[in-house]
PDB file of C-alpha atoms in Angstrom:
ATOM      1  CA  MET A1388     -18.379  -1.994   2.760  1.00  0.00           C
ATOM      2  CA  LYS A1389     -20.966  -4.699   4.357  1.00  0.00           C
ATOM      3  CA  ASN A1390     -20.822  -5.432   7.901  1.00  0.00           C
ATOM      4  CA  ILE A1391     -21.205  -2.187  10.143  1.00  0.00           C
ATOM      5  CA  THR A1392     -20.602  -1.139  13.294  1.00  0.00           C
ATOM      6  CA  VAL A1393     -22.251   1.307  15.278  1.00  0.00           C
ATOM      7  CA  LEU A1394     -20.948   2.525  18.934  1.00  0.00           C
ATOM      8  CA  GLY A1395     -23.455   4.125  21.478  1.00  0.00           C
ATOM      9  CA  THR A1396     -27.386   3.021  21.235  1.00  0.00           C
ATOM     10  CA  GLY A1397     -28.825   6.248  22.597  1.00  0.00           C
ATOM     11  CA  VAL A1398     -31.143   8.421  20.996  1.00  0.00           C
ATOM     12  CA  LEU A1399     -28.959   8.962  18.038  1.00  0.00           C
ATOM     13  CA  GLY A1400     -26.838   5.791  17.966  1.00  0.00           C
ATOM     14  CA  SER A1401     -29.678   3.639  17.839  1.00  0.00           C
ATOM     15  CA  GLN A1402     -31.382   5.809  15.019  1.00  0.00           C
ATOM     16  CA  ILE A1403     -28.366   4.923  13.082  1.00  0.00           C
ATOM     17  CA  ALA A1404     -27.750   1.664  13.648  1.00  0.00           C
ATOM     18  CA  PHE A1405     -31.477   1.020  12.730  1.00  0.00           C
ATOM     19  CA  GLN A1406     -31.198   3.159   9.376  1.00  0.00           C
ATOM     20  CA  THR A1407     -28.589   1.287   8.206  1.00  0.00           C
ATOM     21  CA  ALA A1408     -29.956  -2.525   9.006  1.00  0.00           C
ATOM     22  CA  PHE A1409     -33.199  -0.841   7.174  1.00  0.00           C
ATOM     23  CA  HIS A1410     -31.243  -0.603   3.947  1.00  0.00           C
ATOM     24  CA  GLY A1411     -30.081  -4.032   4.410  1.00  0.00           C
ATOM     25  CA  PHE A1412     -26.567  -3.709   6.116  1.00  0.00           C
ATOM     26  CA  ASP A1413     -25.635  -6.174   8.837  1.00  0.00           C
ATOM     27  CA  VAL A1414     -24.736  -4.306  11.779  1.00  0.00           C
ATOM     28  CA  VAL A1415     -23.539  -4.529  15.120  1.00  0.00           C
ATOM     29  CA  ALA A1416     -24.862  -2.161  17.954  1.00  0.00           C
ATOM     30  CA  TYR A1417     -22.355  -2.150  20.606  1.00  0.00           C
ATOM     31  CA  ASP A1418     -22.991  -0.168  24.345  1.00  0.00           C
ATOM     32  CA  ILE A1419     -21.340  -0.402  27.348  1.00  0.00           C
ATOM     33  CA  ASP A1420     -23.378  -3.235  29.605  1.00  0.00           C
ATOM     34  CA  GLN A1421     -26.528  -5.295  29.534  1.00  0.00           C
ATOM     35  CA  ALA A1422     -28.843  -2.595  30.592  1.00  0.00           C
ATOM     36  CA  ALA A1423     -27.679  -0.639  27.830  1.00  0.00           C
ATOM     37  CA  LEU A1424     -28.612  -2.983  25.339  1.00  0.00           C
ATOM     38  CA  ASP A1425     -31.692  -3.359  26.857  1.00  0.00           C
ATOM     39  CA  ARG A1426     -32.910   0.037  26.586  1.00  0.00           C
ATOM     40  CA  ALA A1427     -31.492  -0.397  22.768  1.00  0.00           C
ATOM     41  CA  ALA A1428     -33.764  -3.279  21.992  1.00  0.00           C
ATOM     42  CA  GLU A1429     -36.731  -1.256  22.975  1.00  0.00           C
ATOM     43  CA  ARG A1430     -35.386   1.779  21.009  1.00  0.00           C
ATOM     44  CA  PHE A1431     -35.309  -0.493  18.318  1.00  0.00           C
ATOM     45  CA  ASP A1432     -38.402  -2.081  18.840  1.00  0.00           C
ATOM     46  CA  ALA A1433     -40.140   1.507  18.702  1.00  0.00           C
ATOM     47  CA  LEU A1434     -38.040   2.811  15.617  1.00  0.00           C
ATOM     48  CA  ALA A1435     -39.627  -0.229  13.518  1.00  0.00           C
ATOM     49  CA  ALA A1436     -43.145   0.981  14.866  1.00  0.00           C
ATOM     50  CA  ARG A1437     -42.251   4.441  13.933  1.00  0.00           C
ATOM     51  CA  TYR A1438     -41.044   4.049  10.634  1.00  0.00           C
ATOM     52  CA  VAL A1439     -44.465   2.442   9.873  1.00  0.00           C
ATOM     53  CA  ALA A1440     -46.921   4.954  11.105  1.00  0.00           C
ATOM     54  CA  ASP A1441     -44.378   7.973   9.555  1.00  0.00           C
ATOM     55  CA  GLY A1442     -44.790   5.774   6.120  1.00  0.00           C
ATOM     56  CA  VAL A1443     -41.619   5.017   5.150  1.00  0.00           C
ATOM     57  CA  GLU A1444     -41.106   3.254   2.065  1.00  0.00           C
ATOM     58  CA  ASN A1445     -40.593  -0.725   2.710  1.00  0.00           C
ATOM     59  CA  ALA A1446     -41.242  -0.428   6.381  1.00  0.00           C
ATOM     60  CA  ALA A1447     -44.675  -1.882   6.632  1.00  0.00           C
ATOM     61  CA  GLY A1448     -45.382  -5.610   5.860  1.00  0.00           C
ATOM     62  CA  GLY A1449     -42.112  -6.613   7.847  1.00  0.00           C
ATOM     63  CA  GLY A1450     -39.766  -3.899   6.234  1.00  0.00           C
ATOM     64  CA  ALA A1451     -38.958  -2.458   9.344  1.00  0.00           C
ATOM     65  CA  GLU A1452     -39.230  -5.683  11.599  1.00  0.00           C
ATOM     66  CA  ALA A1453     -36.447  -7.289   9.063  1.00  0.00           C
ATOM     67  CA  ALA A1454     -34.294  -4.448  10.406  1.00  0.00           C
ATOM     68  CA  ILE A1455     -34.112  -5.649  13.806  1.00  0.00           C
ATOM     69  CA  ALA A1456     -33.186  -9.047  12.640  1.00  0.00           C
ATOM     70  CA  ARG A1457     -30.033  -7.285  11.449  1.00  0.00           C
ATOM     71  CA  ILE A1458     -28.783  -6.081  14.233  1.00  0.00           C
ATOM     72  CA  ARG A1459     -26.850  -7.865  16.512  1.00  0.00           C
ATOM     73  CA  LEU A1460     -26.049  -6.372  20.393  1.00  0.00           C
ATOM     74  CA  THR A1461     -22.811  -6.686  22.335  1.00  0.00           C
ATOM     75  CA  SER A1462     -20.981  -5.101  25.249  1.00  0.00           C
ATOM     76  CA  ASP A1463     -18.109  -6.435  24.399  1.00  0.00           C
ATOM     77  CA  LEU A1464     -16.135  -3.587  22.432  1.00  0.00           C
ATOM     78  CA  THR A1465     -13.386  -5.949  20.857  1.00  0.00           C
ATOM     79  CA  ASP A1466     -16.221  -8.430  19.632  1.00  0.00           C
ATOM     80  CA  ALA A1467     -18.077  -5.374  18.419  1.00  0.00           C
ATOM     81  CA  ALA A1468     -14.766  -3.979  15.764  1.00  0.00           C
ATOM     82  CA  ALA A1469     -13.645  -7.549  14.771  1.00  0.00           C
ATOM     83  CA  ALA A1470     -15.438  -7.585  11.640  1.00  0.00           C
ATOM     84  CA  ALA A1471     -16.498  -4.444  10.736  1.00  0.00           C
ATOM     85  CA  ASP A1472     -15.874  -2.554   7.490  1.00  0.00           C
ATOM     86  CA  LEU A1473     -16.915   0.729   8.387  1.00  0.00           C
ATOM     87  CA  ILE A1474     -17.659   1.730  12.534  1.00  0.00           C
ATOM     88  CA  ILE A1475     -19.497   4.832  13.510  1.00  0.00           C
ATOM     89  CA  GLU A1476     -18.762   5.926  17.012  1.00  0.00           C
ATOM     90  CA  ALA A1477     -22.033   7.940  18.417  1.00  0.00           C
ATOM     91  CA  VAL A1478     -20.831   7.639  22.171  1.00  0.00           C
ATOM     92  CA  PRO A1479     -21.346  11.216  24.494  1.00  0.00           C
ATOM     93  CA  GLU A1480     -19.890  14.469  23.714  1.00  0.00           C
ATOM     94  CA  ASN A1481     -16.561  13.849  25.899  1.00  0.00           C
ATOM     95  CA  LEU A1482     -12.963  13.978  24.033  1.00  0.00           C
ATOM     96  CA  GLU A1483     -11.418  11.847  26.824  1.00  0.00           C
ATOM     97  CA  LEU A1484     -14.146   9.198  26.451  1.00  0.00           C
ATOM     98  CA  LYS A1485     -13.847   9.144  22.453  1.00  0.00           C
ATOM     99  CA  GLN A1486      -9.980   9.314  22.320  1.00  0.00           C
ATOM    100  CA  SER A1487      -9.740   6.067  25.125  1.00  0.00           C
ATOM    101  CA  ILE A1488     -12.366   4.056  22.732  1.00  0.00           C
ATOM    102  CA  TYR A1489     -10.480   5.052  19.576  1.00  0.00           C
ATOM    103  CA  ARG A1490      -6.978   3.800  21.327  1.00  0.00           C
ATOM    104  CA  THR A1491      -9.041   0.358  21.860  1.00  0.00           C
ATOM    105  CA  LEU A1492     -10.266   0.644  18.075  1.00  0.00           C
ATOM    106  CA  ALA A1493      -7.151   1.048  16.555  1.00  0.00           C
ATOM    107  CA  ASP A1494      -5.853  -2.281  18.037  1.00  0.00           C
ATOM    108  CA  ALA A1495      -9.152  -4.485  17.485  1.00  0.00           C
ATOM    109  CA  ALA A1496     -10.456  -3.426  14.423  1.00  0.00           C
ATOM    110  CA  PRO A1497      -8.922  -4.456  11.081  1.00  0.00           C
ATOM    111  CA  GLU A1498      -6.529  -2.517   9.167  1.00  0.00           C
ATOM    112  CA  THR A1499      -8.976  -2.327   6.284  1.00  0.00           C
ATOM    113  CA  THR A1500     -11.715  -0.791   9.029  1.00  0.00           C
ATOM    114  CA  ILE A1501     -12.551   3.013   8.196  1.00  0.00           C
ATOM    115  CA  PHE A1502     -13.636   4.768  11.622  1.00  0.00           C
ATOM    116  CA  ALA A1503     -16.129   7.654  11.659  1.00  0.00           C
ATOM    117  CA  THR A1504     -17.548   9.673  14.454  1.00  0.00           C
ATOM    118  CA  ASN A1505     -20.716  11.430  14.592  1.00  0.00           C
ATOM    119  CA  SER A1506     -19.593  13.764  17.362  1.00  0.00           C
ATOM    120  CA  SER A1507     -21.709  17.032  16.916  1.00  0.00           C
ATOM    121  CA  THR A1508     -19.197  19.364  18.330  1.00  0.00           C
ATOM    122  CA  LEU A1509     -15.606  18.214  18.292  1.00  0.00           C
ATOM    123  CA  LEU A1510     -13.725  18.385  15.230  1.00  0.00           C
ATOM    124  CA  PRO A1511     -12.655  15.262  13.583  1.00  0.00           C
ATOM    125  CA  SER A1512      -8.716  16.108  13.981  1.00  0.00           C
ATOM    126  CA  ALA A1513      -8.876  15.974  18.154  1.00  0.00           C
ATOM    127  CA  LEU A1514      -9.613  12.573  17.538  1.00  0.00           C
ATOM    128  CA  ALA A1515      -7.395  11.514  14.569  1.00  0.00           C
ATOM    129  CA  ALA A1516      -4.073  10.574  16.424  1.00  0.00           C
ATOM    130  CA  SER A1517      -5.642   8.560  18.824  1.00  0.00           C
ATOM    131  CA  THR A1518      -7.522   6.490  15.980  1.00  0.00           C
ATOM    132  CA  GLY A1519      -4.241   4.970  14.772  1.00  0.00           C
ATOM    133  CA  ARG A1520      -4.900   5.570  10.976  1.00  0.00           C
ATOM    134  CA  PRO A1521      -5.622   9.463  10.502  1.00  0.00           C
ATOM    135  CA  ASP A1522      -5.925   8.414   6.841  1.00  0.00           C
ATOM    136  CA  ARG A1523      -8.937   6.402   6.958  1.00  0.00           C
ATOM    137  CA  PHE A1524     -10.850   8.774   9.899  1.00  0.00           C
ATOM    138  CA  LEU A1525     -13.635  10.950   9.389  1.00  0.00           C
ATOM    139  CA  ALA A1526     -16.689  12.476  10.694  1.00  0.00           C
ATOM    140  CA  LEU A1527     -20.183  11.262   9.452  1.00  0.00           C
ATOM    141  CA  HIS A1528     -22.603  13.448  11.227  1.00  0.00           C
ATOM    142  CA  PHE A1529     -26.316  12.360  11.378  1.00  0.00           C
ATOM    143  CA  ALA A1530     -29.339  14.719  12.212  1.00  0.00           C
ATOM    144  CA  ASN A1531     -31.916  13.697  14.702  1.00  0.00           C
ATOM    145  CA  GLU A1532     -34.847  11.716  13.415  1.00  0.00           C
ATOM    146  CA  ILE A1533     -32.621  10.581  10.579  1.00  0.00           C
ATOM    147  CA  TRP A1534     -34.883   8.525   8.631  1.00  0.00           C
ATOM    148  CA  SER A1535     -36.744  12.160   7.680  1.00  0.00           C
ATOM    149  CA  HIS A1536     -34.103  14.747   8.539  1.00  0.00           C
ATOM    150  CA  ASN A1537     -31.733  12.346   6.449  1.00  0.00           C
ATOM    151  CA  THR A1538     -28.669  14.876   6.123  1.00  0.00           C
ATOM    152  CA  ALA A1539     -25.470  13.203   6.615  1.00  0.00           C
ATOM    153  CA  GLU A1540     -22.762  16.088   6.760  1.00  0.00           C
ATOM    154  CA  VAL A1541     -19.130  14.464   5.545  1.00  0.00           C
ATOM    155  CA  MET A1542     -16.290  15.985   7.126  1.00  0.00           C
ATOM    156  CA  GLY A1543     -12.429  14.690   7.087  1.00  0.00           C
ATOM    157  CA  THR A1544      -9.362  16.559   8.217  1.00  0.00           C
ATOM    158  CA  PRO A1545      -5.923  17.076   6.093  1.00  0.00           C
ATOM    159  CA  GLU A1546      -5.030  13.600   6.484  1.00  0.00           C
ATOM    160  CA  THR A1547      -7.968  11.626   5.111  1.00  0.00           C
ATOM    161  CA  ASP A1548      -7.680   9.568   2.407  1.00  0.00           C
ATOM    162  CA  PRO A1549      -9.982  11.029  -0.637  1.00  0.00           C
ATOM    163  CA  ALA A1550     -10.814   7.296  -1.244  1.00  0.00           C
ATOM    164  CA  VAL A1551     -12.100   6.804   2.281  1.00  0.00           C
ATOM    165  CA  TYR A1552     -13.906   9.805   1.647  1.00  0.00           C
ATOM    166  CA  ASP A1553     -15.524   9.241  -1.318  1.00  0.00           C
ATOM    167  CA  ALA A1554     -16.388   5.646   0.337  1.00  0.00           C
ATOM    168  CA  VAL A1555     -18.376   7.039   3.105  1.00  0.00           C
ATOM    169  CA  VAL A1556     -20.104   9.708   0.939  1.00  0.00           C
ATOM    170  CA  ALA A1557     -21.240   6.583  -1.239  1.00  0.00           C
ATOM    171  CA  PHE A1558     -22.257   4.593   2.003  1.00  0.00           C
ATOM    172  CA  ALA A1559     -24.710   7.873   3.403  1.00  0.00           C
ATOM    173  CA  ALA A1560     -26.087   7.527   0.124  1.00  0.00           C
ATOM    174  CA  GLU A1561     -26.942   4.052   0.371  1.00  0.00           C
ATOM    175  CA  ILE A1562     -28.524   4.153   3.772  1.00  0.00           C
ATOM    176  CA  GLY A1563     -31.006   6.927   2.342  1.00  0.00           C
ATOM    177  CA  MET A1564     -29.057   9.651   3.498  1.00  0.00           C
ATOM    178  CA  VAL A1565     -28.392  13.370   1.538  1.00  0.00           C
ATOM    179  CA  PRO A1566     -24.806  13.411   1.926  1.00  0.00           C
ATOM    180  CA  ILE A1567     -23.559  16.857   2.658  1.00  0.00           C
ATOM    181  CA  PRO A1568     -19.725  17.223   1.784  1.00  0.00           C
ATOM    182  CA  ILE A1569     -17.886  19.917   3.787  1.00  0.00           C
ATOM    183  CA  LYS A1570     -14.719  21.442   2.441  1.00  0.00           C
ATOM    184  CA  LYS A1571     -12.889  21.814   5.773  1.00  0.00           C
ATOM    185  CA  GLU A1572     -12.739  21.449   9.290  1.00  0.00           C
ATOM    186  CA  LYS A1573     -15.329  23.712  10.992  1.00  0.00           C
ATOM    187  CA  ALA A1574     -17.000  23.244  14.800  1.00  0.00           C
ATOM    188  CA  GLY A1575     -20.648  22.878  14.798  1.00  0.00           C
ATOM    189  CA  TYR A1576     -20.424  21.316  10.830  1.00  0.00           C
ATOM    190  CA  LEU A1577     -22.990  23.150   8.959  1.00  0.00           C
ATOM    191  CA  LEU A1578     -26.094  22.344  10.992  1.00  0.00           C
ATOM    192  CA  ASN A1579     -24.865  22.910  14.268  1.00  0.00           C
ATOM    193  CA  SER A1580     -23.415  25.885  13.345  1.00  0.00           C
ATOM    194  CA  MET A1581     -26.917  27.247  12.811  1.00  0.00           C
ATOM    195  CA  LEU A1582     -29.001  24.953  15.550  1.00  0.00           C
ATOM    196  CA  VAL A1583     -26.472  25.698  18.434  1.00  0.00           C
ATOM    197  CA  PRO A1584     -26.337  29.561  18.478  1.00  0.00           C
ATOM    198  CA  PHE A1585     -30.362  29.228  18.546  1.00  0.00           C
ATOM    199  CA  LEU A1586     -30.464  26.647  21.221  1.00  0.00           C
ATOM    200  CA  GLU A1587     -27.949  28.598  23.795  1.00  0.00           C
ATOM    201  CA  ALA A1588     -30.264  31.818  22.886  1.00  0.00           C
ATOM    202  CA  GLY A1589     -33.114  29.817  24.593  1.00  0.00           C
ATOM    203  CA  ALA A1590     -31.475  28.610  27.287  1.00  0.00           C
ATOM    204  CA  GLY A1591     -29.860  32.209  28.195  1.00  0.00           C
ATOM    205  CA  LEU A1592     -33.729  32.989  28.084  1.00  0.00           C
ATOM    206  CA  LEU A1593     -34.125  30.617  30.742  1.00  0.00           C
ATOM    207  CA  VAL A1594     -30.970  31.085  33.145  1.00  0.00           C
ATOM    208  CA  ASP A1595     -31.385  34.588  33.008  1.00  0.00           C
ATOM    209  CA  GLY A1596     -34.737  34.318  34.196  1.00  0.00           C
ATOM    210  CA  ILE A1597     -36.728  36.608  31.239  1.00  0.00           C
ATOM    211  CA  ALA A1598     -39.126  33.752  30.503  1.00  0.00           C
ATOM    212  CA  ASP A1599     -39.955  29.620  31.147  1.00  0.00           C
ATOM    213  CA  PRO A1600     -39.530  27.315  28.295  1.00  0.00           C
ATOM    214  CA  GLU A1601     -43.319  27.082  27.572  1.00  0.00           C
ATOM    215  CA  ALA A1602     -43.455  30.599  27.097  1.00  0.00           C
ATOM    216  CA  ILE A1603     -39.677  30.582  24.637  1.00  0.00           C
ATOM    217  CA  ASP A1604     -40.948  27.893  22.963  1.00  0.00           C
ATOM    218  CA  ALA A1605     -44.538  29.315  21.841  1.00  0.00           C
ATOM    219  CA  THR A1606     -42.866  32.519  21.007  1.00  0.00           C
ATOM    220  CA  TRP A1607     -40.693  30.595  18.962  1.00  0.00           C
ATOM    221  CA  ARG A1608     -43.240  28.311  17.269  1.00  0.00           C
ATOM    222  CA  ILE A1609     -45.853  31.258  16.877  1.00  0.00           C
ATOM    223  CA  GLY A1610     -43.774  33.667  15.853  1.00  0.00           C
ATOM    224  CA  THR A1611     -42.028  31.847  12.969  1.00  0.00           C
ATOM    225  CA  GLY A1612     -44.176  28.686  11.990  1.00  0.00           C
ATOM    226  CA  ALA A1613     -41.591  26.514  13.586  1.00  0.00           C
ATOM    227  CA  PRO A1614     -42.932  23.085  14.571  1.00  0.00           C
ATOM    228  CA  ALA A1615     -40.449  23.016  17.719  1.00  0.00           C
ATOM    229  CA  GLY A1616     -38.839  25.617  19.814  1.00  0.00           C
ATOM    230  CA  PRO A1617     -35.462  25.264  21.565  1.00  0.00           C
ATOM    231  CA  PHE A1618     -36.926  23.324  25.141  1.00  0.00           C
ATOM    232  CA  GLU A1619     -38.843  20.712  22.492  1.00  0.00           C
ATOM    233  CA  ILE A1620     -35.562  20.248  20.357  1.00  0.00           C
ATOM    234  CA  TYR A1621     -33.048  19.781  23.716  1.00  0.00           C
ATOM    235  CA  ASP A1622     -35.974  17.238  24.931  1.00  0.00           C
ATOM    236  CA  VAL A1623     -35.634  15.582  21.711  1.00  0.00           C
ATOM    237  CA  VAL A1624     -31.445  15.668  21.346  1.00  0.00           C
ATOM    238  CA  GLY A1625     -31.460  14.753  25.099  1.00  0.00           C
ATOM    239  CA  LEU A1626     -30.814  16.408  28.069  1.00  0.00           C
ATOM    240  CA  THR A1627     -27.363  14.671  28.724  1.00  0.00           C
ATOM    241  CA  THR A1628     -26.037  15.677  25.638  1.00  0.00           C
ATOM    242  CA  ALA A1629     -27.253  18.935  26.117  1.00  0.00           C
ATOM    243  CA  TYR A1630     -25.093  18.849  29.448  1.00  0.00           C
ATOM    244  CA  ASN A1631     -22.151  17.438  27.870  1.00  0.00           C
ATOM    245  CA  ILE A1632     -22.072  20.484  25.322  1.00  0.00           C
ATOM    246  CA  SER A1633     -23.103  22.977  27.380  1.00  0.00           C
ATOM    247  CA  ARG A1634     -20.687  22.600  30.362  1.00  0.00           C
ATOM    248  CA  MET A1635     -17.543  23.230  28.121  1.00  0.00           C
ATOM    249  CA  GLY A1636     -19.173  26.880  27.122  1.00  0.00           C
ATOM    250  CA  GLY A1637     -19.177  29.816  28.456  1.00  0.00           C
ATOM    251  CA  GLU A1638     -20.271  31.074  31.710  1.00  0.00           C
ATOM    252  CA  LYS A1639     -24.120  31.599  30.887  1.00  0.00           C
ATOM    253  CA  GLN A1640     -23.878  28.075  29.244  1.00  0.00           C
ATOM    254  CA  GLN A1641     -22.382  26.425  32.460  1.00  0.00           C
ATOM    255  CA  ARG A1642     -25.293  28.140  34.406  1.00  0.00           C
ATOM    256  CA  PHE A1643     -27.506  26.052  32.111  1.00  0.00           C
ATOM    257  CA  ALA A1644     -25.086  22.897  32.630  1.00  0.00           C
ATOM    258  CA  GLN A1645     -25.824  23.462  36.470  1.00  0.00           C
ATOM    259  CA  LEU A1646     -29.812  23.619  35.838  1.00  0.00           C
ATOM    260  CA  LEU A1647     -29.900  20.666  33.625  1.00  0.00           C
ATOM    261  CA  LYS A1648     -27.703  18.086  36.077  1.00  0.00           C
ATOM    262  CA  GLU A1649     -29.530  19.591  39.137  1.00  0.00           C
ATOM    263  CA  GLN A1650     -33.305  20.119  38.088  1.00  0.00           C
ATOM    264  CA  TYR A1651     -33.259  17.394  35.345  1.00  0.00           C
ATOM    265  CA  ILE A1652     -30.506  14.333  34.636  1.00  0.00           C
ATOM    266  CA  ASP A1653     -30.093  14.286  38.490  1.00  0.00           C
ATOM    267  CA  LYS A1654     -33.923  13.120  38.739  1.00  0.00           C
ATOM    268  CA  GLY A1655     -33.774  10.910  36.006  1.00  0.00           C
ATOM    269  CA  LYS A1656     -35.201  13.651  33.547  1.00  0.00           C
ATOM    270  CA  LEU A1657     -33.281  13.092  30.122  1.00  0.00           C
ATOM    271  CA  GLY A1658     -35.926  13.955  27.570  1.00  0.00           C
ATOM    272  CA  VAL A1659     -37.951  12.155  25.321  1.00  0.00           C
ATOM    273  CA  SER A1660     -35.978   9.068  25.721  1.00  0.00           C
ATOM    274  CA  THR A1661     -37.101   8.871  29.770  1.00  0.00           C
ATOM    275  CA  GLY A1662     -40.375  10.171  29.032  1.00  0.00           C
ATOM    276  CA  GLU A1663     -39.587  13.387  30.829  1.00  0.00           C
ATOM    277  CA  GLY A1664     -37.578  16.204  30.459  1.00  0.00           C
ATOM    278  CA  PHE A1665     -38.602  20.028  30.044  1.00  0.00           C
ATOM    279  CA  TYR A1666     -41.821  18.675  28.956  1.00  0.00           C
ATOM    280  CA  THR A1667     -43.598  14.866  29.613  1.00  0.00           C
ATOM    281  CA  TYR A1668     -44.071  12.817  27.141  1.00  0.00           C
ATOM    282  CA  PRO A1669     -45.911  11.751  25.318  1.00  0.00           C
ATOM    283  CA  ARG A1670     -47.636  14.925  24.998  1.00  0.00           C
ATOM    284  CA  ALA A1671     -51.179  15.749  24.087  1.00  0.00           C
ATOM    285  CA  ASN A1672     -51.222  17.782  20.162  1.00  0.00           C
TER     286      ASN A1672
END
């Protein structure tokens, strides 16, 4: 695989594109319009600076900037798919939206192209039929800040060709990830099977009026030594993603989704990416 396309340039999609380009691959980054692509360009510049600041190997001395030069931006989905060996889909967690995109890709991409979803909650089998090539489709799930939290969970369906699965595992290793093979489909994969209940517990404490986000986060940090509490993590993940996941949950999760929409998303407070969510950024240490 030489030519990689990433669909979606939000917080994680931009990281996937940049990490892939940083490791020498040519990348096409797709998003829906020019405004989204302008934001993506800003994210890539910020990521280049972050790689240098974090001491990522080979980032200083022009390495991070060279990654940007390997990324081509487009808002034309057919163009994005035309020469791709691998397409990594990182669009919002909406089943109908993802299925619609895969139906377009089925016609636009070469027959040899492998499709991978970065979905954090949807099973790949829910999307496989819409791809038109279920044997060349699987999930490849990344964690946020992938240059340091560098897991890549690989999860196929019963229809995934084992050779395709192995090829994606090898690709993940080539871009500096630690491939995590998952033996069978599991909603939430490994990371989110552990993380989501933790985040939901924090959200439940908030919507039930037990404590404010600051108190909940401080309790977790002080009591466990962890670097961040649930609401700090929500801001990093992005409140739109948190909303899309929560609105599909039970009664308490739906109340949290409503709170997110009314008090944050409708006011443009989407988390770290917009400079404000539960907290304002940059934050003082």
